[in-house]
Amino acid sequence: MNRMTSETSDVSGTLSYEVLVVDGQPIPGRPAPDGSPAMWSPTSATLICGERRAVLIDGLTTKEHADALVDWVDRRGLELQTIYVTHGHGDHFFGLNPLVARHPEVQVVALPEVVDHMRQQTSPEIYESLWRPLFGDQIPEEIVTASPLEGDRIDLEGHSLIVHRAGHTDRSDTTFVHVPDLALVVAGDIVYNGVFPFTVETDRASRDEWRKALDDVAACKPARVVAGHKSPTADDDPRHIAETRKFLDDFDAALDSGASAEEMFESLVATHGDRINRTALAAGVFVHAKKRDKQAALAAQD
Ligand SMILES: [Zn+2]
């Protein structure tokens, strides 16, 4: 059984939030250069709680997570009004179906472009080549789809949850949710807290877009920032915005230095070694060092 961590925030008036974090879990795959075994990163779900109703942001991955999610939401005894999905990576919504079955009235929403990505993730092409090899039959058989969110706001008993488009961060078309009445940002995969950011689906331009997205999160002046992937023991301090940027800067500097993938791995472990999931780091450095070297070889031919 994964360890689950749930924290309650300070209550602000009639609004509060809780975060459920599930531990990272072993997955099939090559170990990192230092022998660290392949794993999936710890992942979070956030419940914004009003007096009678609640909104869930993101929904974890496996059947085991799904059961925990149902119990966790049940415990608050609130009517689940809306589920919002921040971006189209399956690990943030594959675990939702049992919760939706339990709350048949709930609206599952995402921005239209994210709805498209969610459909793609469950298409046989992507599901069978990416997700099934990683999680086997651990993912619930039925996977929910979302309806397009109209506008950029979710109302919870008069409190606004404001959706911001953040462009390409750890994938294209990511978003975050700002809850001004809680001085809270639920950041999806824009902020990584104590976990190595997933860079495989990025490039130079999109890593700049990622930095801009971090600026946009910071511009909300949040007192708390919940990362989609966070260490179960970490706080939700906004310093994790700057720490994510520091990682991206150090990653690009290591890439620019011409270091080999192994050397990049070593230097980033030396500076960011407290982060969880070194296989996520390894995947990124190997993909991008190889791409860099290939481009250099092509340029040398010209
Ligand atoms: Zn993710």
PDB file of C-alpha atoms and ligand atoms in Angstrom:
ATOM      1  CA  MET A   1       0.000   0.000   0.000  1.00  0.00           C
ATOM      2  CA  ASN A   2       1.275   3.444  -0.868  1.00  0.00           C
ATOM      3  CA  ARG A   3       1.613   5.899   1.915  1.00  0.00           C
ATOM      4  CA  MET A   4      -1.006   8.599   1.593  1.00  0.00           C
ATOM      5  CA  THR A   5      -0.545  11.991   3.121  1.00  0.00           C
ATOM      6  CA  SER A   6      -3.376  14.408   3.634  1.00  0.00           C
ATOM      7  CA  GLU A   7      -2.969  17.918   4.986  1.00  0.00           C
ATOM      8  CA  THR A   8      -5.602  20.466   5.877  1.00  0.00           C
ATOM      9  CA  SER A   9      -4.881  24.105   5.351  1.00  0.00           C
ATOM     10  CA  ASP A  10      -5.798  26.901   7.683  1.00  0.00           C
ATOM     11  CA  VAL A  11      -9.444  27.631   7.255  1.00  0.00           C
ATOM     12  CA  SER A  12     -10.080  30.999   5.654  1.00  0.00           C
ATOM     13  CA  GLY A  13     -13.681  31.976   6.337  1.00  0.00           C
ATOM     14  CA  THR A  14     -15.790  29.191   4.902  1.00  0.00           C
ATOM     15  CA  LEU A  15     -13.165  27.962   2.483  1.00  0.00           C
ATOM     16  CA  SER A  16     -10.322  25.518   3.079  1.00  0.00           C
ATOM     17  CA  TYR A  17      -8.269  23.025   1.114  1.00  0.00           C
ATOM     18  CA  GLU A  18      -6.722  19.612   1.603  1.00  0.00           C
ATOM     19  CA  VAL A  19      -4.028  17.839  -0.339  1.00  0.00           C
ATOM     20  CA  LEU A  20      -3.721  14.073  -0.803  1.00  0.00           C
ATOM     21  CA  VAL A  21      -0.269  12.887  -1.855  1.00  0.00           C
ATOM     22  CA  VAL A  22       0.444   9.319  -2.908  1.00  0.00           C
ATOM     23  CA  ASP A  23       3.987   8.023  -2.762  1.00  0.00           C
ATOM     24  CA  GLY A  24       5.961   7.332  -5.881  1.00  0.00           C
ATOM     25  CA  GLN A  25       5.748   3.716  -6.966  1.00  0.00           C
ATOM     26  CA  PRO A  26       8.034   1.280  -8.775  1.00  0.00           C
ATOM     27  CA  ILE A  27       7.490   0.946 -12.525  1.00  0.00           C
ATOM     28  CA  PRO A  28       9.229  -1.248 -15.107  1.00  0.00           C
ATOM     29  CA  GLY A  29      12.201   0.440 -16.725  1.00  0.00           C
ATOM     30  CA  ARG A  30      15.931   0.989 -16.677  1.00  0.00           C
ATOM     31  CA  PRO A  31      17.459   2.172 -13.442  1.00  0.00           C
ATOM     32  CA  ALA A  32      19.173   5.583 -13.337  1.00  0.00           C
ATOM     33  CA  PRO A  33      22.984   5.687 -13.836  1.00  0.00           C
ATOM     34  CA  ASP A  34      23.474   5.555 -10.050  1.00  0.00           C
ATOM     35  CA  GLY A  35      21.318   2.418  -9.831  1.00  0.00           C
ATOM     36  CA  SER A  36      18.176   4.158  -8.539  1.00  0.00           C
ATOM     37  CA  PRO A  37      15.266   1.924  -9.599  1.00  0.00           C
ATOM     38  CA  ALA A  38      12.643   3.128 -12.064  1.00  0.00           C
ATOM     39  CA  MET A  39       9.707   4.793 -10.347  1.00  0.00           C
ATOM     40  CA  TRP A  40       6.713   7.025 -10.942  1.00  0.00           C
ATOM     41  CA  SER A  41       6.770  10.315  -9.045  1.00  0.00           C
ATOM     42  CA  PRO A  42       4.590  10.989  -6.005  1.00  0.00           C
ATOM     43  CA  THR A  43       1.424  12.714  -7.185  1.00  0.00           C
ATOM     44  CA  SER A  44      -1.131  14.994  -5.543  1.00  0.00           C
ATOM     45  CA  ALA A  45      -4.843  15.778  -5.657  1.00  0.00           C
ATOM     46  CA  THR A  46      -6.305  18.921  -4.074  1.00  0.00           C
ATOM     47  CA  LEU A  47      -9.778  19.348  -2.598  1.00  0.00           C
ATOM     48  CA  ILE A  48     -11.125  22.886  -2.247  1.00  0.00           C
ATOM     49  CA  CYS A  49     -13.804  22.721   0.443  1.00  0.00           C
ATOM     50  CA  GLY A  50     -16.713  25.113   0.922  1.00  0.00           C
ATOM     51  CA  GLU A  51     -19.374  24.759   3.596  1.00  0.00           C
ATOM     52  CA  ARG A  52     -21.481  22.214   1.720  1.00  0.00           C
ATOM     53  CA  ARG A  53     -19.711  21.577  -1.562  1.00  0.00           C
ATOM     54  CA  ALA A  54     -16.225  20.841  -2.795  1.00  0.00           C
ATOM     55  CA  VAL A  55     -14.144  21.016  -5.970  1.00  0.00           C
ATOM     56  CA  LEU A  56     -11.412  18.472  -6.673  1.00  0.00           C
ATOM     57  CA  ILE A  57      -8.393  19.413  -8.755  1.00  0.00           C
ATOM     58  CA  ASP A  58      -6.727  16.418 -10.466  1.00  0.00           C
ATOM     59  CA  GLY A  59      -7.313  12.762  -9.744  1.00  0.00           C
ATOM     60  CA  LEU A  60      -4.253  10.480  -9.413  1.00  0.00           C
ATOM     61  CA  THR A  61      -3.527   7.339 -11.404  1.00  0.00           C
ATOM     62  CA  THR A  62      -4.135   3.782 -10.192  1.00  0.00           C
ATOM     63  CA  LYS A  63      -6.996   1.719  -8.739  1.00  0.00           C
ATOM     64  CA  GLU A  64      -5.321   1.896  -5.357  1.00  0.00           C
ATOM     65  CA  HIS A  65      -5.093   5.687  -5.640  1.00  0.00           C
ATOM     66  CA  ALA A  66      -8.719   5.779  -6.789  1.00  0.00           C
ATOM     67  CA  ASP A  67      -9.911   3.928  -3.670  1.00  0.00           C
ATOM     68  CA  ALA A  68      -7.913   6.264  -1.468  1.00  0.00           C
ATOM     69  CA  LEU A  69      -9.351   9.258  -3.300  1.00  0.00           C
ATOM     70  CA  VAL A  70     -12.925   8.048  -2.733  1.00  0.00           C
ATOM     71  CA  ASP A  71     -12.307   7.506   1.003  1.00  0.00           C
ATOM     72  CA  TRP A  72     -10.518  10.818   1.361  1.00  0.00           C
ATOM     73  CA  VAL A  73     -13.276  12.833  -0.345  1.00  0.00           C
ATOM     74  CA  ASP A  74     -15.981  10.892   1.585  1.00  0.00           C
ATOM     75  CA  ARG A  75     -14.400  11.756   4.888  1.00  0.00           C
ATOM     76  CA  ARG A  76     -15.207  15.451   4.401  1.00  0.00           C
ATOM     77  CA  GLY A  77     -18.875  14.614   3.796  1.00  0.00           C
ATOM     78  CA  LEU A  78     -19.261  17.364   1.188  1.00  0.00           C
ATOM     79  CA  GLU A  79     -21.142  17.273  -2.071  1.00  0.00           C
ATOM     80  CA  LEU A  80     -18.586  16.954  -4.859  1.00  0.00           C
ATOM     81  CA  GLN A  81     -19.602  19.676  -7.284  1.00  0.00           C
ATOM     82  CA  THR A  82     -16.798  19.751  -9.850  1.00  0.00           C
ATOM     83  CA  ILE A  83     -13.608  17.924 -10.780  1.00  0.00           C
ATOM     84  CA  TYR A  84     -11.103  20.004 -12.738  1.00  0.00           C
ATOM     85  CA  VAL A  85      -8.180  18.420 -14.622  1.00  0.00           C
ATOM     86  CA  THR A  86      -5.156  20.720 -15.007  1.00  0.00           C
ATOM     87  CA  HIS A  87      -3.500  19.060 -18.010  1.00  0.00           C
ATOM     88  CA  GLY A  88      -3.643  16.046 -20.271  1.00  0.00           C
ATOM     89  CA  HIS A  89      -1.233  13.609 -18.667  1.00  0.00           C
ATOM     90  CA  GLY A  90      -2.992  10.393 -17.655  1.00  0.00           C
ATOM     91  CA  ASP A  91      -1.393  10.211 -14.213  1.00  0.00           C
ATOM     92  CA  HIS A  92      -3.614  13.134 -13.157  1.00  0.00           C
ATOM     93  CA  PHE A  93      -7.009  11.734 -14.198  1.00  0.00           C
ATOM     94  CA  PHE A  94      -6.839   7.961 -14.775  1.00  0.00           C
ATOM     95  CA  GLY A  95      -7.802   7.415 -11.121  1.00  0.00           C
ATOM     96  CA  LEU A  96     -11.038   9.427 -11.248  1.00  0.00           C
ATOM     97  CA  ASN A  97     -13.641   6.933 -12.382  1.00  0.00           C
ATOM     98  CA  PRO A  98     -14.552   5.335  -9.022  1.00  0.00           C
ATOM     99  CA  LEU A  99     -14.989   8.814  -7.522  1.00  0.00           C
ATOM    100  CA  VAL A 100     -17.241   9.869 -10.397  1.00  0.00           C
ATOM    101  CA  ALA A 101     -19.247   6.643  -9.992  1.00  0.00           C
ATOM    102  CA  ARG A 102     -19.753   7.545  -6.339  1.00  0.00           C
ATOM    103  CA  HIS A 103     -20.774  11.144  -7.164  1.00  0.00           C
ATOM    104  CA  PRO A 104     -22.811  10.752 -10.366  1.00  0.00           C
ATOM    105  CA  GLU A 105     -23.868  14.420 -10.330  1.00  0.00           C
ATOM    106  CA  VAL A 106     -20.302  15.732 -10.406  1.00  0.00           C
ATOM    107  CA  GLN A 107     -19.144  17.727 -13.416  1.00  0.00           C
ATOM    108  CA  VAL A 108     -15.737  16.744 -14.750  1.00  0.00           C
ATOM    109  CA  VAL A 109     -14.251  19.672 -16.669  1.00  0.00           C
ATOM    110  CA  ALA A 110     -11.033  20.798 -18.328  1.00  0.00           C
ATOM    111  CA  LEU A 111     -10.149  23.402 -20.926  1.00  0.00           C
ATOM    112  CA  PRO A 112     -11.117  22.275 -24.455  1.00  0.00           C
ATOM    113  CA  GLU A 113      -7.500  21.653 -25.505  1.00  0.00           C
ATOM    114  CA  VAL A 114      -6.950  19.538 -22.387  1.00  0.00           C
ATOM    115  CA  VAL A 115     -10.109  17.546 -23.133  1.00  0.00           C
ATOM    116  CA  ASP A 116      -8.497  16.701 -26.501  1.00  0.00           C
ATOM    117  CA  HIS A 117      -5.269  15.599 -24.808  1.00  0.00           C
ATOM    118  CA  MET A 118      -7.215  13.472 -22.325  1.00  0.00           C
ATOM    119  CA  ARG A 119      -8.892  11.663 -25.232  1.00  0.00           C
ATOM    120  CA  GLN A 120      -5.510  11.100 -26.886  1.00  0.00           C
ATOM    121  CA  GLN A 121      -4.052   9.636 -23.678  1.00  0.00           C
ATOM    122  CA  THR A 122      -6.778   7.005 -23.624  1.00  0.00           C
ATOM    123  CA  SER A 123      -6.555   6.231 -27.352  1.00  0.00           C
ATOM    124  CA  PRO A 124      -5.286   2.672 -27.959  1.00  0.00           C
ATOM    125  CA  GLU A 125      -2.191   4.094 -29.660  1.00  0.00           C
ATOM    126  CA  ILE A 126      -0.951   6.017 -26.615  1.00  0.00           C
ATOM    127  CA  TYR A 127      -2.544   3.939 -23.879  1.00  0.00           C
ATOM    128  CA  GLU A 128      -1.166   0.604 -25.099  1.00  0.00           C
ATOM    129  CA  SER A 129       2.312   1.899 -25.956  1.00  0.00           C
ATOM    130  CA  LEU A 130       2.852   4.178 -22.960  1.00  0.00           C
ATOM    131  CA  TRP A 131       0.543   3.598 -20.016  1.00  0.00           C
ATOM    132  CA  ARG A 132      -0.157  -0.127 -20.065  1.00  0.00           C
ATOM    133  CA  PRO A 133       3.550  -1.066 -20.129  1.00  0.00           C
ATOM    134  CA  LEU A 134       4.082   1.222 -17.116  1.00  0.00           C
ATOM    135  CA  PHE A 135       1.080   0.334 -14.967  1.00  0.00           C
ATOM    136  CA  GLY A 136      -0.276  -2.935 -16.405  1.00  0.00           C
ATOM    137  CA  ASP A 137      -3.794  -3.515 -15.068  1.00  0.00           C
ATOM    138  CA  GLN A 138      -3.353  -1.137 -12.129  1.00  0.00           C
ATOM    139  CA  ILE A 139      -5.264   1.648 -13.892  1.00  0.00           C
ATOM    140  CA  PRO A 140      -9.081   1.562 -13.534  1.00  0.00           C
ATOM    141  CA  GLU A 141     -10.718  -0.096 -16.592  1.00  0.00           C
ATOM    142  CA  GLU A 142     -13.062   2.826 -17.177  1.00  0.00           C
ATOM    143  CA  ILE A 143     -11.416   6.184 -17.637  1.00  0.00           C
ATOM    144  CA  VAL A 144     -13.412   9.385 -17.351  1.00  0.00           C
ATOM    145  CA  THR A 145     -13.503  12.048 -20.001  1.00  0.00           C
ATOM    146  CA  ALA A 146     -14.050  15.702 -19.221  1.00  0.00           C
ATOM    147  CA  SER A 147     -16.397  18.269 -20.721  1.00  0.00           C
ATOM    148  CA  PRO A 148     -14.973  21.557 -21.970  1.00  0.00           C
ATOM    149  CA  LEU A 149     -15.009  24.235 -19.279  1.00  0.00           C
ATOM    150  CA  GLU A 150     -16.838  27.327 -20.440  1.00  0.00           C
ATOM    151  CA  GLY A 151     -14.915  30.452 -19.518  1.00  0.00           C
ATOM    152  CA  ASP A 152     -12.045  30.475 -17.038  1.00  0.00           C
ATOM    153  CA  ARG A 153     -13.814  30.233 -13.685  1.00  0.00           C
ATOM    154  CA  ILE A 154     -15.349  27.670 -11.393  1.00  0.00           C
ATOM    155  CA  ASP A 155     -17.642  29.093  -8.736  1.00  0.00           C
ATOM    156  CA  LEU A 156     -17.698  27.399  -5.344  1.00  0.00           C
ATOM    157  CA  GLU A 157     -20.329  28.932  -3.069  1.00  0.00           C
ATOM    158  CA  GLY A 158     -19.451  32.428  -4.270  1.00  0.00           C
ATOM    159  CA  HIS A 159     -15.670  31.901  -4.240  1.00  0.00           C
ATOM    160  CA  SER A 160     -13.875  32.012  -7.593  1.00  0.00           C
ATOM    161  CA  LEU A 161     -11.435  29.362  -8.729  1.00  0.00           C
ATOM    162  CA  ILE A 162      -9.668  30.985 -11.667  1.00  0.00           C
ATOM    163  CA  VAL A 163      -8.106  28.839 -14.380  1.00  0.00           C
ATOM    164  CA  HIS A 164      -4.942  30.186 -16.040  1.00  0.00           C
ATOM    165  CA  ARG A 165      -3.542  28.854 -19.298  1.00  0.00           C
ATOM    166  CA  ALA A 166       0.197  28.288 -18.841  1.00  0.00           C
ATOM    167  CA  GLY A 167       1.286  26.933 -22.217  1.00  0.00           C
ATOM    168  CA  HIS A 168       3.915  24.233 -22.558  1.00  0.00           C
ATOM    169  CA  THR A 169       5.521  23.249 -19.252  1.00  0.00           C
ATOM    170  CA  ASP A 170       6.085  19.511 -18.758  1.00  0.00           C
ATOM    171  CA  ARG A 171       3.759  19.056 -21.747  1.00  0.00           C
ATOM    172  CA  SER A 172       1.697  21.314 -24.007  1.00  0.00           C
ATOM    173  CA  ASP A 173      -1.445  23.158 -22.881  1.00  0.00           C
ATOM    174  CA  THR A 174      -0.974  23.015 -19.132  1.00  0.00           C
ATOM    175  CA  THR A 175      -2.985  25.119 -16.692  1.00  0.00           C
ATOM    176  CA  PHE A 176      -3.037  26.131 -13.053  1.00  0.00           C
ATOM    177  CA  VAL A 177      -5.838  27.188 -10.716  1.00  0.00           C
ATOM    178  CA  HIS A 178      -5.698  30.325  -8.582  1.00  0.00           C
ATOM    179  CA  VAL A 179      -7.996  30.547  -5.564  1.00  0.00           C
ATOM    180  CA  PRO A 180      -7.644  34.185  -4.445  1.00  0.00           C
ATOM    181  CA  ASP A 181      -9.730  33.697  -1.284  1.00  0.00           C
ATOM    182  CA  LEU A 182      -7.188  31.115  -0.069  1.00  0.00           C
ATOM    183  CA  ALA A 183      -4.106  32.835  -1.589  1.00  0.00           C
ATOM    184  CA  LEU A 184      -3.603  29.413  -3.132  1.00  0.00           C
ATOM    185  CA  VAL A 185      -2.337  28.201  -6.482  1.00  0.00           C
ATOM    186  CA  VAL A 186      -2.884  24.578  -7.469  1.00  0.00           C
ATOM    187  CA  ALA A 187      -0.089  24.362  -9.990  1.00  0.00           C
ATOM    188  CA  GLY A 188      -0.480  21.007 -11.725  1.00  0.00           C
ATOM    189  CA  ASP A 189       2.855  20.092 -13.325  1.00  0.00           C
ATOM    190  CA  ILE A 190       4.127  23.672 -13.622  1.00  0.00           C
ATOM    191  CA  VAL A 191       5.715  23.514 -10.168  1.00  0.00           C
ATOM    192  CA  TYR A 192       7.629  20.442  -9.004  1.00  0.00           C
ATOM    193  CA  ASN A 193       8.145  20.253  -5.266  1.00  0.00           C
ATOM    194  CA  GLY A 194      10.987  18.032  -4.071  1.00  0.00           C
ATOM    195  CA  VAL A 195      10.598  15.881  -7.192  1.00  0.00           C
ATOM    196  CA  PHE A 196      12.689  15.921 -10.387  1.00  0.00           C
ATOM    197  CA  PRO A 197      10.778  17.756 -13.151  1.00  0.00           C
ATOM    198  CA  PHE A 198       9.837  15.686 -16.195  1.00  0.00           C
ATOM    199  CA  THR A 199      11.676  17.275 -19.146  1.00  0.00           C
ATOM    200  CA  VAL A 200      11.336  14.564 -21.805  1.00  0.00           C
ATOM    201  CA  GLU A 201       8.524  16.356 -23.648  1.00  0.00           C
ATOM    202  CA  THR A 202      10.230  19.788 -23.567  1.00  0.00           C
ATOM    203  CA  ASP A 203      12.665  21.671 -25.781  1.00  0.00           C
ATOM    204  CA  ARG A 204      14.541  24.992 -25.477  1.00  0.00           C
ATOM    205  CA  ALA A 205      11.563  27.106 -26.485  1.00  0.00           C
ATOM    206  CA  SER A 206       9.116  25.254 -24.269  1.00  0.00           C
ATOM    207  CA  ARG A 207      11.465  25.440 -21.286  1.00  0.00           C
ATOM    208  CA  ASP A 208      11.329  29.227 -21.732  1.00  0.00           C
ATOM    209  CA  GLU A 209       7.558  28.956 -21.873  1.00  0.00           C
ATOM    210  CA  TRP A 210       7.792  26.966 -18.638  1.00  0.00           C
ATOM    211  CA  ARG A 211       9.757  29.811 -17.007  1.00  0.00           C
ATOM    212  CA  LYS A 212       7.067  32.257 -18.135  1.00  0.00           C
ATOM    213  CA  ALA A 213       4.420  29.991 -16.594  1.00  0.00           C
ATOM    214  CA  LEU A 214       6.356  30.056 -13.305  1.00  0.00           C
ATOM    215  CA  ASP A 215       6.297  33.886 -13.501  1.00  0.00           C
ATOM    216  CA  ASP A 216       2.537  33.727 -14.023  1.00  0.00           C
ATOM    217  CA  VAL A 217       2.121  31.537 -10.925  1.00  0.00           C
ATOM    218  CA  ALA A 218       4.320  33.911  -8.906  1.00  0.00           C
ATOM    219  CA  ALA A 219       2.326  36.925 -10.177  1.00  0.00           C
ATOM    220  CA  CYS A 220      -0.716  35.566  -8.297  1.00  0.00           C
ATOM    221  CA  LYS A 221       1.336  36.143  -5.102  1.00  0.00           C
ATOM    222  CA  PRO A 222       0.192  32.880  -3.558  1.00  0.00           C
ATOM    223  CA  ALA A 223       0.855  32.036   0.076  1.00  0.00           C
ATOM    224  CA  ARG A 224       0.615  28.321  -0.799  1.00  0.00           C
ATOM    225  CA  VAL A 225       1.442  26.481  -4.017  1.00  0.00           C
ATOM    226  CA  VAL A 226       0.441  22.847  -4.433  1.00  0.00           C
ATOM    227  CA  ALA A 227       2.589  21.008  -6.982  1.00  0.00           C
ATOM    228  CA  GLY A 228       1.116  18.167  -9.020  1.00  0.00           C
ATOM    229  CA  HIS A 229       4.173  16.127  -8.105  1.00  0.00           C
ATOM    230  CA  LYS A 230       5.378  16.787  -4.590  1.00  0.00           C
ATOM    231  CA  SER A 231       7.313  15.052  -1.919  1.00  0.00           C
ATOM    232  CA  PRO A 232       4.826  13.672   0.629  1.00  0.00           C
ATOM    233  CA  THR A 233       6.745  15.440   3.389  1.00  0.00           C
ATOM    234  CA  ALA A 234       7.173  18.815   1.667  1.00  0.00           C
ATOM    235  CA  ASP A 235       5.314  21.991   2.546  1.00  0.00           C
ATOM    236  CA  ASP A 236       3.437  24.053  -0.079  1.00  0.00           C
ATOM    237  CA  ASP A 237       5.660  27.098   0.273  1.00  0.00           C
ATOM    238  CA  PRO A 238       5.820  29.384  -2.787  1.00  0.00           C
ATOM    239  CA  ARG A 239       9.632  29.058  -2.805  1.00  0.00           C
ATOM    240  CA  HIS A 240       9.068  25.897  -4.861  1.00  0.00           C
ATOM    241  CA  ILE A 241       8.275  28.191  -7.820  1.00  0.00           C
ATOM    242  CA  ALA A 242      11.835  29.568  -7.769  1.00  0.00           C
ATOM    243  CA  GLU A 243      13.268  26.120  -7.057  1.00  0.00           C
ATOM    244  CA  THR A 244      11.592  24.705 -10.151  1.00  0.00           C
ATOM    245  CA  ARG A 245      13.075  27.568 -12.195  1.00  0.00           C
ATOM    246  CA  LYS A 246      16.514  26.900 -10.670  1.00  0.00           C
ATOM    247  CA  PHE A 247      16.295  23.299 -11.810  1.00  0.00           C
ATOM    248  CA  LEU A 248      15.380  24.349 -15.375  1.00  0.00           C
ATOM    249  CA  ASP A 249      18.251  26.863 -15.413  1.00  0.00           C
ATOM    250  CA  ASP A 250      20.748  24.306 -14.126  1.00  0.00           C
ATOM    251  CA  PHE A 251      19.440  21.740 -16.610  1.00  0.00           C
ATOM    252  CA  ASP A 252      19.963  24.103 -19.565  1.00  0.00           C
ATOM    253  CA  ALA A 253      23.381  25.190 -18.267  1.00  0.00           C
ATOM    254  CA  ALA A 254      24.474  21.550 -18.007  1.00  0.00           C
ATOM    255  CA  LEU A 255      23.182  20.893 -21.525  1.00  0.00           C
ATOM    256  CA  ASP A 256      25.024  23.965 -22.864  1.00  0.00           C
ATOM    257  CA  SER A 257      28.255  22.925 -21.160  1.00  0.00           C
ATOM    258  CA  GLY A 258      28.536  19.990 -23.555  1.00  0.00           C
ATOM    259  CA  ALA A 259      28.579  17.516 -20.665  1.00  0.00           C
ATOM    260  CA  SER A 260      27.684  13.918 -21.484  1.00  0.00           C
ATOM    261  CA  ALA A 261      24.342  12.569 -20.269  1.00  0.00           C
ATOM    262  CA  GLU A 262      26.138  10.761 -17.420  1.00  0.00           C
ATOM    263  CA  GLU A 263      27.975  13.962 -16.426  1.00  0.00           C
ATOM    264  CA  MET A 264      24.738  15.964 -16.600  1.00  0.00           C
ATOM    265  CA  PHE A 265      23.059  13.389 -14.390  1.00  0.00           C
ATOM    266  CA  GLU A 266      25.881  13.577 -11.868  1.00  0.00           C
ATOM    267  CA  SER A 267      25.994  17.375 -11.744  1.00  0.00           C
ATOM    268  CA  LEU A 268      22.220  17.706 -11.374  1.00  0.00           C
ATOM    269  CA  VAL A 269      22.176  15.083  -8.635  1.00  0.00           C
ATOM    270  CA  ALA A 270      24.946  17.057  -6.914  1.00  0.00           C
ATOM    271  CA  THR A 271      22.872  20.267  -6.951  1.00  0.00           C
ATOM    272  CA  HIS A 272      19.309  18.871  -6.739  1.00  0.00           C
ATOM    273  CA  GLY A 273      19.925  15.497  -5.099  1.00  0.00           C
ATOM    274  CA  ASP A 274      17.182  15.966  -2.501  1.00  0.00           C
ATOM    275  CA  ARG A 275      14.579  15.649  -5.224  1.00  0.00           C
ATOM    276  CA  ILE A 276      12.712  12.349  -5.580  1.00  0.00           C
ATOM    277  CA  ASN A 277      12.819  10.186  -8.747  1.00  0.00           C
ATOM    278  CA  ARG A 278      16.243  10.107 -10.334  1.00  0.00           C
ATOM    279  CA  THR A 279      14.918   8.007 -13.215  1.00  0.00           C
ATOM    280  CA  ALA A 280      12.826  11.039 -14.261  1.00  0.00           C
ATOM    281  CA  LEU A 281      16.038  13.074 -14.262  1.00  0.00           C
ATOM    282  CA  ALA A 282      17.908  10.372 -16.196  1.00  0.00           C
ATOM    283  CA  ALA A 283      15.174  10.140 -18.847  1.00  0.00           C
ATOM    284  CA  GLY A 284      15.411  13.897 -19.464  1.00  0.00           C
ATOM    285  CA  VAL A 285      19.200  14.165 -19.612  1.00  0.00           C
ATOM    286  CA  PHE A 286      19.586  11.163 -21.932  1.00  0.00           C
ATOM    287  CA  VAL A 287      16.912  12.387 -24.360  1.00  0.00           C
ATOM    288  CA  HIS A 288      18.213  15.955 -24.499  1.00  0.00           C
ATOM    289  CA  ALA A 289      21.959  15.205 -24.532  1.00  0.00           C
ATOM    290  CA  LYS A 290      21.364  12.824 -27.424  1.00  0.00           C
ATOM    291  CA  LYS A 291      19.297  15.413 -29.307  1.00  0.00           C
ATOM    292  CA  ARG A 292      22.002  18.049 -28.709  1.00  0.00           C
ATOM    293  CA  ASP A 293      24.772  15.731 -29.945  1.00  0.00           C
ATOM    294  CA  LYS A 294      22.787  14.771 -33.027  1.00  0.00           C
ATOM    295  CA  GLN A 295      22.189  18.424 -33.895  1.00  0.00           C
ATOM    296  CA  ALA A 296      25.920  19.162 -33.419  1.00  0.00           C
ATOM    297  CA  ALA A 297      26.849  16.240 -35.694  1.00  0.00           C
ATOM    298  CA  LEU A 298      24.437  17.468 -38.387  1.00  0.00           C
ATOM    299  CA  ALA A 299      25.798  21.020 -38.114  1.00  0.00           C
ATOM    300  CA  ALA A 300      29.371  19.688 -38.494  1.00  0.00           C
ATOM    301  CA  GLN A 301      28.379  17.998 -41.772  1.00  0.00           C
ATOM    302  CA  ASP A 302      27.135  21.278 -43.308  1.00  0.00           C
TER     303      ASP A 302
HETATM  304 ZN    ZN B   1       2.253  14.566 -13.973  1.00  0.00          ZN
END
